CSV table of C-alpha atoms in Angstrom, one decimal:
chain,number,residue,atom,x,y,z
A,1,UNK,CA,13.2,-46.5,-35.8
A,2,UNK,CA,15.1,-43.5,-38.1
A,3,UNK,CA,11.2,-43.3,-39.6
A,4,UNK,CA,10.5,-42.6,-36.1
A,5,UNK,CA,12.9,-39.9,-35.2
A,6,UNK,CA,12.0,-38.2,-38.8
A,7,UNK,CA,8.2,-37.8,-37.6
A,8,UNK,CA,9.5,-36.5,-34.3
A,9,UNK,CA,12.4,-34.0,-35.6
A,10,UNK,CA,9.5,-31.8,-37.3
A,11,UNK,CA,6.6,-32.1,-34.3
A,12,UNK,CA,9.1,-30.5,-32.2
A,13,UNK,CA,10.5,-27.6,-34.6
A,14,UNK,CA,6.8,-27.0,-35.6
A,15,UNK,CA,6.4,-26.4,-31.6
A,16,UNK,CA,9.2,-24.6,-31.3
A,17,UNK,CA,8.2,-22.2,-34.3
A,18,UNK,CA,4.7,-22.1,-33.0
A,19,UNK,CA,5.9,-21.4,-29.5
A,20,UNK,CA,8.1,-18.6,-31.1
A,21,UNK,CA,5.6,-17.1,-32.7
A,22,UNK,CA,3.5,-16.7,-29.7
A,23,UNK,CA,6.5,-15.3,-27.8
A,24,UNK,CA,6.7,-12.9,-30.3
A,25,UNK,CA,3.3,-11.8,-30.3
A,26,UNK,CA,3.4,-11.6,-26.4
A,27,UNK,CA,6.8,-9.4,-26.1
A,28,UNK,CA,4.7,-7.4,-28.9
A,29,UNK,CA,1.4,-6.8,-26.2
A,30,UNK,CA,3.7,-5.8,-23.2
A,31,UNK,CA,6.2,-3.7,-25.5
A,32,UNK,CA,4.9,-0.5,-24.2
A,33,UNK,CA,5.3,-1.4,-20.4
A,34,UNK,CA,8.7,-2.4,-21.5
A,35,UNK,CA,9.2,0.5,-23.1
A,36,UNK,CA,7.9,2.5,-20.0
A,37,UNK,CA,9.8,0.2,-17.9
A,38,UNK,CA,13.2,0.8,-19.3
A,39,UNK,CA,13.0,4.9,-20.4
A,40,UNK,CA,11.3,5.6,-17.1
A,41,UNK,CA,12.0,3.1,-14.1
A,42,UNK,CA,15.4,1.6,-15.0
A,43,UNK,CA,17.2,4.6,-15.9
A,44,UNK,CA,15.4,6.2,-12.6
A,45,UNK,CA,16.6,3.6,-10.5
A,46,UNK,CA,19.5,3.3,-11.6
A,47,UNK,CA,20.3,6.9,-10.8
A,48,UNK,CA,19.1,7.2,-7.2
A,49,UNK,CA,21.2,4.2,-6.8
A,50,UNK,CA,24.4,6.1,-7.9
A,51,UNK,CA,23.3,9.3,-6.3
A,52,UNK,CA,22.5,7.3,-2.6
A,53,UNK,CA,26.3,6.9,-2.8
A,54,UNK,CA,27.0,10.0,-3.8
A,55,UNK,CA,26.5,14.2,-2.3
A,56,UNK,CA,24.4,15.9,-5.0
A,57,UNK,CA,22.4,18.5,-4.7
A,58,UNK,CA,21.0,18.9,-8.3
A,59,UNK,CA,22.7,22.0,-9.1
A,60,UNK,CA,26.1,20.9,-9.2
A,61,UNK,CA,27.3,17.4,-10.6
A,62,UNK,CA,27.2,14.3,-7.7
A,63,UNK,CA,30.2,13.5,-5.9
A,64,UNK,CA,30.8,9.5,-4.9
A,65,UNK,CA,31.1,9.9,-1.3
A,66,UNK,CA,30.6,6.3,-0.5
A,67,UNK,CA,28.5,4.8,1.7
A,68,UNK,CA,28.4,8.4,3.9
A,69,UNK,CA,24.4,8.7,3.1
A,70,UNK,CA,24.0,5.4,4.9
A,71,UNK,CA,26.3,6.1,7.8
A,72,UNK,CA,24.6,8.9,8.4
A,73,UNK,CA,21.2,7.7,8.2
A,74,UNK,CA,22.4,5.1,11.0
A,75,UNK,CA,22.9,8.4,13.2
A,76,UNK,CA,20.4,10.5,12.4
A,77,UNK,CA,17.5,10.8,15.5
A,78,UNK,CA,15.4,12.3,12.7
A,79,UNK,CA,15.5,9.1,10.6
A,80,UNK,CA,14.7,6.9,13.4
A,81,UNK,CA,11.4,9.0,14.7
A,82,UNK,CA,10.4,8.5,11.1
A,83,UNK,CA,11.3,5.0,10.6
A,84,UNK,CA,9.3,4.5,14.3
A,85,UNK,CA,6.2,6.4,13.1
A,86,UNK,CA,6.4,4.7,9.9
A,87,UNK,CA,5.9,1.2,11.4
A,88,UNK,CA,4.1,2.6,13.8
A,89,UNK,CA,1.1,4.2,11.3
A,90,UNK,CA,1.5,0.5,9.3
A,91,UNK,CA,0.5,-1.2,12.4
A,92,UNK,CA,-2.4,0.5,13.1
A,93,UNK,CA,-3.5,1.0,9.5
A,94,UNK,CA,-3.3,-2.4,7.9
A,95,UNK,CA,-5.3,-4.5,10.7
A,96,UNK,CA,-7.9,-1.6,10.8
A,97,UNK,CA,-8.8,-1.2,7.2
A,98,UNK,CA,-8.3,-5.3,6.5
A,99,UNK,CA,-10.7,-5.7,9.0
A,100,UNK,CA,-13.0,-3.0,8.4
A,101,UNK,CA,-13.2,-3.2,4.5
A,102,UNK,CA,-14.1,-7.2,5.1
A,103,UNK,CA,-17.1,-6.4,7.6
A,104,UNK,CA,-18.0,-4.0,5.1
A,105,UNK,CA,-17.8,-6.5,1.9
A,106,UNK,CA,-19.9,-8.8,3.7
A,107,UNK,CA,-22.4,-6.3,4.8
A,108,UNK,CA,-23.2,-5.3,1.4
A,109,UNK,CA,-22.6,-8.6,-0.2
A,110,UNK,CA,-26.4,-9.1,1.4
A,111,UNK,CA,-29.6,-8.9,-0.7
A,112,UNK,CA,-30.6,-5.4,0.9
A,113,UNK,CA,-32.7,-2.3,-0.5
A,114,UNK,CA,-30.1,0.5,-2.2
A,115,UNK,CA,-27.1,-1.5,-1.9
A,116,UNK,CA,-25.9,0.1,-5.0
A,117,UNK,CA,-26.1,3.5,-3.4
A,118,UNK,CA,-24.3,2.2,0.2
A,119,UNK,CA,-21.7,0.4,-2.0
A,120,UNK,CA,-20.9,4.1,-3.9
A,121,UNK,CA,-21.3,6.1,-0.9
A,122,UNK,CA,-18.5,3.9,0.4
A,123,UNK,CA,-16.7,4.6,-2.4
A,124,UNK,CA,-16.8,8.1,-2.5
A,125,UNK,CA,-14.0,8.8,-0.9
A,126,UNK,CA,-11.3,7.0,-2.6
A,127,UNK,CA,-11.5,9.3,-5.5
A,128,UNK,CA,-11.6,12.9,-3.4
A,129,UNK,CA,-8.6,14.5,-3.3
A,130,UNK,CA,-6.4,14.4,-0.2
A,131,UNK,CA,-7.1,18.3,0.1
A,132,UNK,CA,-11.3,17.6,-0.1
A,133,UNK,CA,-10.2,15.1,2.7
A,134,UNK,CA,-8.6,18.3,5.0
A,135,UNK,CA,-11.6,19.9,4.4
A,136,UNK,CA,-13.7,17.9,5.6
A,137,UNK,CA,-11.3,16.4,8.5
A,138,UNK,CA,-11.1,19.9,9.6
A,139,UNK,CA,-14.7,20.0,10.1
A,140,UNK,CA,-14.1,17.4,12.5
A,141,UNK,CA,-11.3,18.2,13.9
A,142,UNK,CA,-10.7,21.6,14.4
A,143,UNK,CA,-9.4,22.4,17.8
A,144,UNK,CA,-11.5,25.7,18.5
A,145,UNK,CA,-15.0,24.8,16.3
A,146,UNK,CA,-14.6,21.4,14.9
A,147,UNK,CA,-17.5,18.5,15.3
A,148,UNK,CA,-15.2,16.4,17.6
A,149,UNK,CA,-14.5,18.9,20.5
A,150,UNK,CA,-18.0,20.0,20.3
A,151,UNK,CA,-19.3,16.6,21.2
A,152,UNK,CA,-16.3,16.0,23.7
A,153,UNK,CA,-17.0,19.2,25.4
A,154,UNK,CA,-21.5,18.7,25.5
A,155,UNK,CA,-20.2,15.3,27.5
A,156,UNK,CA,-18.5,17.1,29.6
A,157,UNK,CA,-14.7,16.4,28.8
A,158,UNK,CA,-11.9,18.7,27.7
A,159,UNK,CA,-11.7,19.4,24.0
A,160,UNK,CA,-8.6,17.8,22.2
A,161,UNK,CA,-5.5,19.2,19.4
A,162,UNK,CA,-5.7,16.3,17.3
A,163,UNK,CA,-3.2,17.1,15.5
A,164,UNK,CA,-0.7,18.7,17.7
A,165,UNK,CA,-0.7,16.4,20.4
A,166,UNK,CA,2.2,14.0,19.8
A,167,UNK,CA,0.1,10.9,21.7
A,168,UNK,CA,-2.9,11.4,19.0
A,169,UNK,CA,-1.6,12.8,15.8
A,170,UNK,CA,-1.1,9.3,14.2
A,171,UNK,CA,-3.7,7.5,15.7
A,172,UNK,CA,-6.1,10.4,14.2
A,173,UNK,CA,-4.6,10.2,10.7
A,174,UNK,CA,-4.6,6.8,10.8
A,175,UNK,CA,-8.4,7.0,11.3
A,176,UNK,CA,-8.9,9.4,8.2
A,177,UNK,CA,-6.8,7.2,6.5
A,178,UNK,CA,-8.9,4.3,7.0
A,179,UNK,CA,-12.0,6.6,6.2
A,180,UNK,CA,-10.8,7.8,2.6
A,181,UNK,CA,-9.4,4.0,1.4
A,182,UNK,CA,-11.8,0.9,2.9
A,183,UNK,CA,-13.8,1.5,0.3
A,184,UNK,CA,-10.9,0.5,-2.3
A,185,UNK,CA,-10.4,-2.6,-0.3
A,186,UNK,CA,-13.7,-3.3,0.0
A,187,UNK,CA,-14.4,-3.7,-3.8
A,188,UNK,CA,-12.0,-6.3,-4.1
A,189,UNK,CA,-13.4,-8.3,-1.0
A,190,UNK,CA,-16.7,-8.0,-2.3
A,191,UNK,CA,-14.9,-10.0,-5.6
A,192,UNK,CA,-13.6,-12.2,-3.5
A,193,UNK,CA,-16.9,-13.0,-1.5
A,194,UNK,CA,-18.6,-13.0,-5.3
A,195,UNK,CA,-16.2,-16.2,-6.4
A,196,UNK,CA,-17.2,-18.4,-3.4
A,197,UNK,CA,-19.9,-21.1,-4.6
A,198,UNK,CA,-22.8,-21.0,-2.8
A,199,UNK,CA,-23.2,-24.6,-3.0
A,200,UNK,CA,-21.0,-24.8,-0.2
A,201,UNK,CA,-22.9,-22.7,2.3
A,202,UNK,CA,-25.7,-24.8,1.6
A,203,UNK,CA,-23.6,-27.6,2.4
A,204,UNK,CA,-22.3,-26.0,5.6
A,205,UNK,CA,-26.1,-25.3,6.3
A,206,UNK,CA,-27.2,-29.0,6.1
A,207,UNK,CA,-24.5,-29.9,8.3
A,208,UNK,CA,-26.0,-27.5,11.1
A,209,UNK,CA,-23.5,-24.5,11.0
A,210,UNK,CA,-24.2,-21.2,11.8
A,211,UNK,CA,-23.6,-17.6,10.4
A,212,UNK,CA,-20.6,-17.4,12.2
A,213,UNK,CA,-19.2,-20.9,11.2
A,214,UNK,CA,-19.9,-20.4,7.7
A,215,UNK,CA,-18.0,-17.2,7.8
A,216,UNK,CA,-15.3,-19.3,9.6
A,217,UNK,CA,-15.5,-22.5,8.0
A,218,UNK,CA,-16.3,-21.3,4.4
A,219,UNK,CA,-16.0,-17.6,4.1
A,220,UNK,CA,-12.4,-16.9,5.2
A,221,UNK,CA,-10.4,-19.9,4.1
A,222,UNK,CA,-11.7,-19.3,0.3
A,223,UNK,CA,-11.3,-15.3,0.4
A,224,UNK,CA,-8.0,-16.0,2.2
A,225,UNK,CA,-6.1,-15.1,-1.2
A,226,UNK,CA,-8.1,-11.9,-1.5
A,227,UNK,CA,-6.7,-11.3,2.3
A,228,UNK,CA,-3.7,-11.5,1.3
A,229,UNK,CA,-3.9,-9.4,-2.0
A,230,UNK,CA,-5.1,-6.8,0.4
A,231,UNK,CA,-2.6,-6.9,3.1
A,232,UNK,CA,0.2,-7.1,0.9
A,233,UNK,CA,-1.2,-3.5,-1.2
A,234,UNK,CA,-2.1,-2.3,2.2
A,235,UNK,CA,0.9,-2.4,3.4
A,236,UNK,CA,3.1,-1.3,0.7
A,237,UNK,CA,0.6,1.7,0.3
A,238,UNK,CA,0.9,2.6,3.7
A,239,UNK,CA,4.9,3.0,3.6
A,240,UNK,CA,4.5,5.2,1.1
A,241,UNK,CA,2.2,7.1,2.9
A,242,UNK,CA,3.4,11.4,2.3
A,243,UNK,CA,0.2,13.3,0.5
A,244,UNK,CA,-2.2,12.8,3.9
A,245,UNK,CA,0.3,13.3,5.9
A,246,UNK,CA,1.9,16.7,4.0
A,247,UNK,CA,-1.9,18.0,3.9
A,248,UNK,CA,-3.1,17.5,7.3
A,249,UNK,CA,0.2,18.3,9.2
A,250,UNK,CA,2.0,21.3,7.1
A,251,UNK,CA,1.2,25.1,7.7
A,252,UNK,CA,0.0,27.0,4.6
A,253,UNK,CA,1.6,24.4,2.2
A,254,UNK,CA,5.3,24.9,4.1
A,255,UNK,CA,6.8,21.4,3.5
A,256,UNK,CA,9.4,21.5,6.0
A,257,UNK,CA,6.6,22.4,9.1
A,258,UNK,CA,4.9,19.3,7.8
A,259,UNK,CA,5.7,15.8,10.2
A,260,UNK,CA,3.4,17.2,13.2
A,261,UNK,CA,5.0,18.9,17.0
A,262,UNK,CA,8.9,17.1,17.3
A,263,UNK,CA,7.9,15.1,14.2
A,264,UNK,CA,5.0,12.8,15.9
A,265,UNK,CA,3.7,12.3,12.5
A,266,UNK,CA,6.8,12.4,10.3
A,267,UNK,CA,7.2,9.2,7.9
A,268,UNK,CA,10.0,8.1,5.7
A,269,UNK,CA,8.3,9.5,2.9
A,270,UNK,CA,7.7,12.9,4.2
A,271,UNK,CA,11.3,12.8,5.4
A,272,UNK,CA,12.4,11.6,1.8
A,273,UNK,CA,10.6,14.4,0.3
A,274,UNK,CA,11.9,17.2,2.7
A,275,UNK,CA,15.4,16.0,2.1
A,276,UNK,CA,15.4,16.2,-1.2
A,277,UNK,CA,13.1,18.8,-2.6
A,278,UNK,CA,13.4,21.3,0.7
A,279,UNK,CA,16.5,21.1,1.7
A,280,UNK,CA,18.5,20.0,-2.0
A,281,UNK,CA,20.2,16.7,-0.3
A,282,UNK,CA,19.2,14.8,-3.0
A,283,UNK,CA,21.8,12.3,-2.3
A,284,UNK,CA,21.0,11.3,1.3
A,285,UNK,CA,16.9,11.6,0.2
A,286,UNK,CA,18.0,8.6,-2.3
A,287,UNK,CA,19.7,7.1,0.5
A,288,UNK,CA,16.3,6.6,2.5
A,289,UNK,CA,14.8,5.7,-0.6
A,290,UNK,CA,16.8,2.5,-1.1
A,291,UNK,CA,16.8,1.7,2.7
A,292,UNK,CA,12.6,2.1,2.2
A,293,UNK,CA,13.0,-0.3,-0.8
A,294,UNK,CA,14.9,-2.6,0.8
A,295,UNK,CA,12.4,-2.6,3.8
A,296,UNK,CA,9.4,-3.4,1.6
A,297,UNK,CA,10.7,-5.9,-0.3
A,298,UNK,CA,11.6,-7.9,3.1
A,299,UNK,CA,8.7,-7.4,5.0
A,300,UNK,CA,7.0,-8.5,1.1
A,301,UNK,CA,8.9,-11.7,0.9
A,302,UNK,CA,7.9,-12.4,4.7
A,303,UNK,CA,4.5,-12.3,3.7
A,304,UNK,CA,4.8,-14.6,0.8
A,305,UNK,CA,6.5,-16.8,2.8
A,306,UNK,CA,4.1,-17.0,5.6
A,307,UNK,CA,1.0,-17.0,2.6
A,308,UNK,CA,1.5,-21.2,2.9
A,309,UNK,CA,0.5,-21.2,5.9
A,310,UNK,CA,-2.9,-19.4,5.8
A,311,UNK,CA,-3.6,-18.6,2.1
A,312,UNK,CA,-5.8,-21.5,0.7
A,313,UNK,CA,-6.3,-21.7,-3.0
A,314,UNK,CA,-8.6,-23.9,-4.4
A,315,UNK,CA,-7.3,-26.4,-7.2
């Protein structure tokens, strides 16, 4: 029996020595995201933490005024318009482009002519520029000359101020939100649709199913972890939503005329950014920042929670 325990003893130090090594190789790979992590998130953290409890105004040194920022945030009517709109532009934006970038995934996950060239054009713009964007949106939507009005008025219906009336301001930048990043989302549906086995439409086929059951049946149960890759970036994305918004809705680059008429369009971000970089209150700006964090990571958690319900992964 000692024999025994002599062979063992050495197995398991040679493990733990080649298990060492191997940790030692893999802290050396993901040393400069450390590295990045520590000098330029940590530190950065940390600090807007202090400062959320603290007046500072980045020309004089912070002052701990306690949990003031927060108090203050609880009273603010400007703070809850952009926490509204906030939740409001998510809820319209994440069902719409989910949905849209998946009808568009399986549309040119067919065998069709030029499918490279509709995938691309799809793709075009998720790399232009939110100020290319304007340009083009203001094509559209120019009150006086803009495509949309000119259609509304040949059918006989008054033109529209997209983006100074309060009732369509976020359900129009919703929709040029959606425009410039399906095609993001619909790369990495069309991987999605790519990894499911084709022997199992055939399957689905023999048994007498349809198009519609197979996408049922088949198509959405195995993509349903793709799904949820998407909603979860979707979402976070869209609470940090500022450069659309600050582009389309500010006068001549004027940050603090940006958030549409009585703020109809102003988000957390936005209001983050004003608060800090327009009007110097860097301390209460932190102070939005951590309440945004701490909203994120719940509503994150709440969909990892709810992901063993509906997300299917195949073993």
């Amino acid at each position: 029996m000692p024999k025994l325990v002599d062979r063992v003893k050495p197995l398991k130090n040679r493990k733990r020595k080649k298990l060492s090594a191997e940790g030692r190789w893999g802290f050396l790979m993901v040393s400069p995201y450390l590295i990045q992590f520590v000098v330029f998130l940590s530190f950065p953290l940390a600090a807007s933490l202090y400062f959320s409890f603290s007046k500072y105004d980045m020309l004089n040194a912070p002052k701990w005024i306690g949990v003031e920022n927060y108090t203050t945030l609880i009273q603010d009517p400007v703070f809850h318009k952009a926490l509204w709109n906030t939740f409001y532009f998510t809820i319209l934006f994440v069902p719409a482009q989910t949905i849209l970038a998946l009808v568009l995934a399986v549309a040119l996950n067919q065998s069709l002519k030029g499918l490279k060239f509709f995938r691309i054009a799809h793709f075009i713009p998720v790399i232009c520029s939110w100020t290319v964007v304007l340009y083009v949106a203001d094509a559209i939507l120019n009150p006086r000359f803009g495509l949309a009005n000119t259609i509304l008025v040949k059918l006989g219906n008054n033109p529209q101020a997209w983006l100074s009336d309060e009732a369509l301001i976020i359900p129009v930048l919703v929709a040029v939100a959606v425009w410039k990043g399906v095609g993001y989302m619909m790369i990495i549906f069309l991987a999605g649709l790519q990894n499911v086995p084709e022997d199992l439409y055939e399957a689905a086929e023999i048994e007498g199913a349809g198009v519609w059951k197979k996408f049922r049946h088949v198509t959405v149960p195995l993509i349903s972890g793709t799904t949820f890759l998407v909603l979860v970036l979707t979402t976070i994305t869209t609470f940090q939503s500022f450069e659309q918004i600050y582009v389309m809705t500010s006068h001549l680059g004027d940050v603090t005329s940006a958030g549409g008429p009585n703020n109809a369009s102003m988000v957390l971000m936005l209001y983050l950014f004003q608060q800090g970089f327009s009007f110097l209150k860097m301390g209460y700006a932190s102070a939005i920042a951590w309440v945004l964090f701490i909203i994120l990571f719940g509503i994150t958690m709440i969909q990892l929670k709810l992901q063993k319900k509906w997300v299917y992964y195949e073993k």
